[in-house]
Amino acid sequence: MSTEQQIIARERQALMDLLAAVPLRSIDENVLIASWNIAQFSDKKKKRALQYIADICERFDIIAIQEVKTNLRGLAKLQELLPGNYKILVSDPTGNNERMAFLYDKRTVISTGLVCEIAFNGTIASPNVFQFQRSPYCASFRAGRFDFTIVSVHIAEGSGQGAVGHKLREQEITELVKFIKHEAGRAQDTVFDPDFFLVGDFNIQIDGDRFFQALTDGEAPRFMMPDGMNKLGTNLDQTKTFDKIAWIPSNEFEFTGKFGTIPFGSVLYQETDQPKDAARKEVSDHLPIWAEFRITELQAELDQILNQRE
């Protein structure tokens, strides 16, 4: 009979097989971005689950994590399981007592110093303005010659609030896209880098619904996603399209065409005495979603300058 240590080692090997689909990271050549709603992420996560989470996170340059609870000890334990080169940025608690976090490998990307939450200012005459249920979390990074801003979100679900909740979800996505497009259109020397990635849990359930349209429609610049991501199931059962990675196209980087999820539920907690939903309960009800981007090299950057029309 296998020991618990052997069971975990065997499942970690199976997890490594799943992770083999993720391209290898290469300094100054590519950047691998992941987003993961780790349900109820607190110090209540058991060591076994944290080890699996660490194994997944270690394959990426940057991981945007949603649904971190106010207690940060779980996040600290995760960092201890990772190599010492992983650093953390974490937001203040926001709606539903949730924080957001960026976990990043300082060998391949560095924080450029910009870290903020998105909120809107009222006036003395009109102090009540729209605010997000959970404030989106922004950070700017540099990978090689490439500076970029990532915005991580957990959009309001609103499913139990009928039309009112659905309207809030649509409004949050619409206001978020409007804000980012405004910042992306500003001069290159402003605080926000105009190269934006928008990641997280949008609570978009099916391809083409009104919430998806709020993300992808509107005036230029438009967010884009790879063909197929709009239909990619990101809940554990792979029946809902909650999570996305979207970006505003730029000459500074190139999408390689590689993206996906890590369907860990098929290989973790497989002992016969484990409950059927053990992976969901212990790890998360969402799968991590990822995409690979190629960084513009110096030669390509110079070619772009020389080929510009005068």
Short mmCIF file of C-alpha atoms in Angstrom, two decimals:
data_model
loop_
_atom_site.label_atom_id
_atom_site.label_comp_id
_atom_site.label_asym_id
_atom_site.label_seq_id
_atom_site.Cartn_x
_atom_site.Cartn_y
_atom_site.Cartn_z
CA MET A 1 0.00 0.00 0.00
CA SER A 2 1.37 3.40 -0.98
CA THR A 3 2.26 5.94 1.67
CA GLU A 4 0.79 9.44 1.52
CA GLN A 5 4.21 10.73 0.47
CA GLN A 6 4.29 8.28 -2.44
CA ILE A 7 0.73 9.16 -3.48
CA ILE A 8 1.58 12.87 -3.54
CA ALA A 9 4.82 12.23 -5.46
CA ARG A 10 2.93 10.16 -8.03
CA GLU A 11 0.31 12.87 -8.47
CA ARG A 12 2.98 15.55 -8.75
CA GLN A 13 4.53 13.54 -11.56
CA ALA A 14 1.15 13.38 -13.30
CA LEU A 15 0.81 17.14 -12.81
CA MET A 16 4.25 17.60 -14.41
CA ASP A 17 2.96 15.69 -17.44
CA LEU A 18 0.08 18.18 -17.74
CA LEU A 19 2.46 21.09 -17.36
CA ALA A 20 4.62 19.78 -20.20
CA ALA A 21 2.12 21.47 -22.54
CA VAL A 22 3.33 24.85 -21.24
CA PRO A 23 6.30 26.23 -23.23
CA LEU A 24 9.63 26.58 -21.47
CA ARG A 25 10.46 30.02 -20.14
CA SER A 26 13.38 31.85 -21.76
CA ILE A 27 14.84 35.04 -20.29
CA ASP A 28 14.44 38.09 -22.54
CA GLU A 29 12.72 36.00 -25.22
CA ASN A 30 9.24 35.17 -23.98
CA VAL A 31 6.92 35.84 -21.08
CA LEU A 32 4.38 33.34 -19.77
CA ILE A 33 1.38 34.97 -18.10
CA ALA A 34 -1.12 33.00 -16.03
CA SER A 35 -4.28 33.92 -14.15
CA TRP A 36 -5.91 31.80 -11.46
CA ASN A 37 -8.90 32.27 -9.20
CA ILE A 38 -7.77 30.11 -6.27
CA ALA A 39 -11.01 29.73 -4.35
CA GLN A 40 -10.96 30.96 -0.75
CA PHE A 41 -7.17 31.17 -0.72
CA SER A 42 -6.17 31.53 2.93
CA ASP A 43 -4.13 29.77 5.60
CA LYS A 44 -6.77 27.01 5.57
CA LYS A 45 -5.22 25.51 2.42
CA LYS A 46 -3.51 22.28 3.41
CA LYS A 47 0.16 21.65 2.68
CA ARG A 48 -0.65 19.05 0.03
CA ALA A 49 -2.82 21.50 -1.90
CA LEU A 50 -0.25 24.27 -1.50
CA GLN A 51 2.43 22.00 -2.97
CA TYR A 52 0.29 21.34 -6.03
CA ILE A 53 -0.42 25.06 -6.39
CA ALA A 54 3.30 25.83 -6.12
CA ASP A 55 4.14 23.23 -8.79
CA ILE A 56 1.74 24.94 -11.18
CA CYS A 57 2.81 28.50 -10.39
CA GLU A 58 6.49 27.69 -10.88
CA ARG A 59 5.94 27.17 -14.61
CA PHE A 60 5.05 30.82 -15.22
CA ASP A 61 6.76 34.21 -15.13
CA ILE A 62 3.74 36.02 -13.66
CA ILE A 63 0.63 34.61 -12.04
CA ALA A 64 -2.31 36.89 -11.25
CA ILE A 65 -4.20 35.33 -8.34
CA GLN A 66 -7.77 36.26 -7.46
CA GLU A 67 -9.80 35.48 -4.32
CA VAL A 68 -6.97 35.74 -1.80
CA LYS A 69 -8.65 36.14 1.58
CA THR A 70 -7.70 38.81 4.11
CA ASN A 71 -5.42 36.41 5.99
CA LEU A 72 -2.16 36.26 3.99
CA ARG A 73 -0.52 33.31 5.73
CA GLY A 74 -1.59 30.94 2.96
CA LEU A 75 0.09 33.16 0.37
CA ALA A 76 3.22 33.31 2.55
CA LYS A 77 3.28 29.50 2.81
CA LEU A 78 2.98 29.25 -0.98
CA GLN A 79 5.95 31.56 -1.42
CA GLU A 80 8.01 29.38 0.94
CA LEU A 81 7.38 26.36 -1.30
CA LEU A 82 8.62 28.22 -4.37
CA PRO A 83 12.24 29.04 -5.24
CA GLY A 84 13.51 32.18 -3.53
CA ASN A 85 13.31 34.15 -6.75
CA TYR A 86 9.50 34.48 -6.55
CA LYS A 87 8.15 37.77 -5.21
CA ILE A 88 4.63 38.85 -4.31
CA LEU A 89 2.55 42.00 -4.74
CA VAL A 90 -0.78 42.00 -2.93
CA SER A 91 -3.72 44.41 -2.77
CA ASP A 92 -5.70 45.70 0.17
CA PRO A 93 -8.89 43.79 1.02
CA THR A 94 -11.75 44.79 -1.24
CA GLY A 95 -15.28 43.48 -1.82
CA ASN A 96 -16.13 40.18 -0.13
CA ASN A 97 -12.93 40.61 1.93
CA GLU A 98 -10.86 39.50 -1.05
CA ARG A 99 -7.38 40.53 -2.02
CA MET A 100 -5.65 40.11 -5.36
CA ALA A 101 -2.01 39.20 -5.80
CA PHE A 102 0.72 39.01 -8.41
CA LEU A 103 3.30 36.28 -7.98
CA TYR A 104 6.32 36.79 -10.26
CA ASP A 105 9.78 35.39 -10.92
CA LYS A 106 12.29 38.20 -10.51
CA ARG A 107 14.80 36.38 -12.73
CA THR A 108 12.61 36.88 -15.79
CA VAL A 109 10.47 39.93 -14.93
CA ILE A 110 10.88 42.82 -12.53
CA SER A 111 8.36 45.17 -10.98
CA THR A 112 8.82 48.70 -12.31
CA GLY A 113 7.18 50.25 -9.24
CA LEU A 114 3.63 50.97 -10.39
CA VAL A 115 1.11 49.16 -8.21
CA CYS A 116 -2.44 50.48 -7.75
CA GLU A 117 -6.11 49.68 -7.61
CA ILE A 118 -8.64 51.13 -10.05
CA ALA A 119 -11.26 53.37 -8.48
CA PHE A 120 -13.08 56.48 -9.63
CA ASN A 121 -13.07 59.94 -8.06
CA GLY A 122 -16.21 61.88 -7.31
CA THR A 123 -16.53 65.62 -6.71
CA ILE A 124 -17.81 67.60 -3.76
CA ALA A 125 -20.98 68.28 -5.71
CA SER A 126 -21.36 64.65 -6.89
CA PRO A 127 -19.47 62.39 -4.49
CA ASN A 128 -21.32 59.22 -5.46
CA VAL A 129 -19.67 57.67 -8.52
CA PHE A 130 -19.53 54.13 -9.85
CA GLN A 131 -17.13 51.80 -8.04
CA PHE A 132 -16.21 48.17 -8.59
CA GLN A 133 -17.43 45.54 -6.17
CA ARG A 134 -13.83 44.25 -6.06
CA SER A 135 -11.28 46.87 -7.12
CA PRO A 136 -9.18 45.75 -10.12
CA TYR A 137 -5.48 45.45 -9.24
CA CYS A 138 -2.76 46.84 -11.53
CA ALA A 139 1.00 46.40 -11.64
CA SER A 140 3.65 47.26 -14.19
CA PHE A 141 6.51 44.91 -15.05
CA ARG A 142 9.51 44.70 -17.36
CA ALA A 143 10.62 41.58 -19.21
CA GLY A 144 13.77 42.16 -21.21
CA ARG A 145 13.12 45.38 -23.18
CA PHE A 146 9.37 45.06 -22.78
CA ASP A 147 7.42 47.17 -20.25
CA PHE A 148 3.78 46.30 -19.70
CA THR A 149 0.87 46.69 -17.29
CA ILE A 150 -1.28 43.82 -16.05
CA VAL A 151 -4.77 44.45 -14.69
CA SER A 152 -6.23 41.60 -12.62
CA VAL A 153 -9.98 41.48 -12.03
CA HIS A 154 -12.69 39.51 -10.29
CA ILE A 155 -15.85 40.83 -11.88
CA ALA A 156 -19.10 40.76 -9.89
CA GLU A 157 -21.02 37.54 -10.42
CA GLY A 158 -24.49 38.87 -9.71
CA SER A 159 -26.13 35.53 -10.53
CA GLY A 160 -28.26 35.58 -7.39
CA GLN A 161 -29.43 39.13 -7.95
CA GLY A 162 -31.31 38.67 -11.23
CA ALA A 163 -31.31 41.55 -13.70
CA VAL A 164 -29.75 43.93 -11.17
CA GLY A 165 -26.76 41.64 -10.69
CA HIS A 166 -26.35 41.08 -14.41
CA LYS A 167 -26.42 44.83 -15.04
CA LEU A 168 -23.68 45.32 -12.43
CA ARG A 169 -21.50 42.67 -14.05
CA GLU A 170 -21.91 44.25 -17.49
CA GLN A 171 -21.26 47.73 -16.12
CA GLU A 172 -18.09 46.63 -14.33
CA ILE A 173 -16.65 45.15 -17.54
CA THR A 174 -17.71 48.18 -19.60
CA GLU A 175 -16.21 50.73 -17.17
CA LEU A 176 -13.02 48.70 -16.84
CA VAL A 177 -12.49 48.46 -20.60
CA LYS A 178 -13.24 52.18 -20.99
CA PHE A 179 -10.67 53.07 -18.32
CA ILE A 180 -7.91 50.90 -19.78
CA LYS A 181 -8.49 52.15 -23.32
CA HIS A 182 -8.21 55.71 -22.03
CA GLU A 183 -4.91 54.96 -20.32
CA ALA A 184 -3.58 53.04 -23.32
CA GLY A 185 -4.26 56.04 -25.55
CA ARG A 186 -2.21 58.42 -23.44
CA ALA A 187 1.38 59.45 -24.16
CA GLN A 188 4.15 56.91 -23.81
CA ASP A 189 5.82 58.75 -20.93
CA THR A 190 2.85 58.61 -18.54
CA VAL A 191 2.80 56.42 -15.44
CA PHE A 192 0.72 53.63 -16.97
CA ASP A 193 2.55 51.73 -19.69
CA PRO A 194 0.26 51.64 -22.75
CA ASP A 195 0.85 47.91 -23.30
CA PHE A 196 -2.03 46.41 -21.30
CA PHE A 197 -2.96 42.86 -20.41
CA LEU A 198 -6.34 42.29 -18.79
CA VAL A 199 -6.66 39.00 -16.91
CA GLY A 200 -8.86 37.35 -14.34
CA ASP A 201 -12.29 35.99 -13.55
CA PHE A 202 -14.87 37.87 -15.63
CA ASN A 203 -17.73 35.52 -14.74
CA ILE A 204 -18.44 35.21 -18.48
CA GLN A 205 -20.33 31.95 -18.73
CA ILE A 206 -20.71 31.41 -22.47
CA ASP A 207 -19.08 32.64 -25.66
CA GLY A 208 -20.78 35.66 -27.20
CA ASP A 209 -23.01 36.65 -24.30
CA ARG A 210 -23.50 40.32 -23.45
CA PHE A 211 -20.68 40.23 -20.92
CA PHE A 212 -18.26 38.89 -23.53
CA GLN A 213 -19.40 41.61 -25.92
CA ALA A 214 -18.75 44.27 -23.25
CA LEU A 215 -15.14 43.05 -23.08
CA THR A 216 -14.40 42.79 -26.80
CA ASP A 217 -16.62 45.38 -28.55
CA GLY A 218 -16.38 49.14 -28.70
CA GLU A 219 -14.06 51.65 -30.29
CA ALA A 220 -10.36 51.06 -30.96
CA PRO A 221 -8.07 50.09 -29.44
CA ARG A 222 -9.88 46.80 -28.92
CA PHE A 223 -8.89 43.96 -26.66
CA MET A 224 -8.09 40.74 -28.42
CA MET A 225 -7.90 37.11 -27.39
CA PRO A 226 -6.71 34.07 -29.34
CA ASP A 227 -9.25 32.09 -31.31
CA GLY A 228 -10.58 29.45 -28.98
CA MET A 229 -10.02 31.21 -25.68
CA ASN A 230 -13.56 32.58 -25.79
CA LYS A 231 -14.79 28.97 -25.62
CA LEU A 232 -12.16 27.62 -23.23
CA GLY A 233 -13.72 26.08 -20.12
CA THR A 234 -11.92 27.41 -17.06
CA ASN A 235 -14.01 26.01 -14.22
CA LEU A 236 -12.98 22.62 -12.87
CA ASP A 237 -15.68 20.87 -14.94
CA GLN A 238 -14.61 22.88 -18.02
CA THR A 239 -18.22 23.88 -18.73
CA LYS A 240 -17.95 27.66 -18.15
CA THR A 241 -15.73 30.29 -19.76
CA PHE A 242 -15.24 32.43 -16.65
CA ASP A 243 -11.56 33.38 -16.96
CA LYS A 244 -9.77 35.32 -19.70
CA ILE A 245 -6.45 36.73 -20.79
CA ALA A 246 -6.93 39.66 -23.17
CA TRP A 247 -4.60 42.37 -24.45
CA ILE A 248 -4.35 45.43 -26.64
CA PRO A 249 -2.17 44.60 -29.67
CA SER A 250 1.23 46.28 -29.84
CA ASN A 251 4.50 46.15 -31.77
CA GLU A 252 6.29 45.56 -28.47
CA PHE A 253 5.26 41.91 -28.19
CA GLU A 254 3.76 39.06 -30.18
CA PHE A 255 1.35 36.36 -29.12
CA THR A 256 2.91 32.99 -29.96
CA GLY A 257 -0.40 31.22 -30.47
CA LYS A 258 0.08 29.04 -27.39
CA PHE A 259 -2.44 29.15 -24.54
CA GLY A 260 -4.51 26.83 -22.40
CA THR A 261 -5.56 25.69 -18.97
CA ILE A 262 -4.09 23.21 -16.50
CA PRO A 263 -6.88 20.63 -15.91
CA PHE A 264 -5.48 19.44 -12.60
CA GLY A 265 -8.74 17.85 -11.50
CA SER A 266 -8.02 14.82 -13.67
CA VAL A 267 -4.82 13.87 -11.82
CA LEU A 268 -5.05 15.16 -8.23
CA TYR A 269 -6.72 13.54 -5.22
CA GLN A 270 -7.33 10.32 -7.09
CA GLU A 271 -7.22 7.89 -4.13
CA THR A 272 -10.34 5.75 -3.81
CA ASP A 273 -11.08 7.11 -0.33
CA GLN A 274 -11.07 10.74 -1.51
CA PRO A 275 -14.40 12.53 -2.07
CA LYS A 276 -15.28 13.01 -5.72
CA ASP A 277 -14.93 16.79 -5.41
CA ALA A 278 -11.68 16.75 -3.40
CA ALA A 279 -9.66 18.67 -6.01
CA ARG A 280 -12.35 21.35 -6.14
CA LYS A 281 -12.57 21.64 -2.37
CA GLU A 282 -8.85 21.45 -1.57
CA VAL A 283 -7.36 23.40 -4.51
CA SER A 284 -9.95 25.45 -6.44
CA ASP A 285 -13.08 25.33 -8.53
CA HIS A 286 -11.23 27.28 -11.26
CA LEU A 287 -8.40 26.14 -13.50
CA PRO A 288 -5.35 28.33 -14.12
CA ILE A 289 -5.40 29.89 -17.60
CA TRP A 290 -2.18 30.88 -19.39
CA ALA A 291 -0.78 32.38 -22.60
CA GLU A 292 2.70 32.85 -24.05
CA PHE A 293 4.04 36.07 -25.59
CA ARG A 294 7.25 36.67 -27.50
CA ILE A 295 9.16 39.79 -26.50
CA THR A 296 10.32 42.09 -29.28
CA GLU A 297 14.09 41.65 -29.66
CA LEU A 298 16.49 44.53 -30.33
CA GLN A 299 16.89 43.72 -34.03
CA ALA A 300 13.12 43.66 -34.54
CA GLU A 301 12.79 46.91 -32.60
CA LEU A 302 15.35 48.63 -34.85
CA ASP A 303 13.68 47.23 -37.97
CA GLN A 304 10.37 48.69 -36.85
CA ILE A 305 11.96 52.12 -36.50
CA LEU A 306 13.67 51.94 -39.89
CA ASN A 307 10.52 50.73 -41.63
CA GLN A 308 8.29 53.48 -40.27
CA ARG A 309 6.85 55.78 -42.92
CA GLU A 310 8.19 59.28 -42.72
#
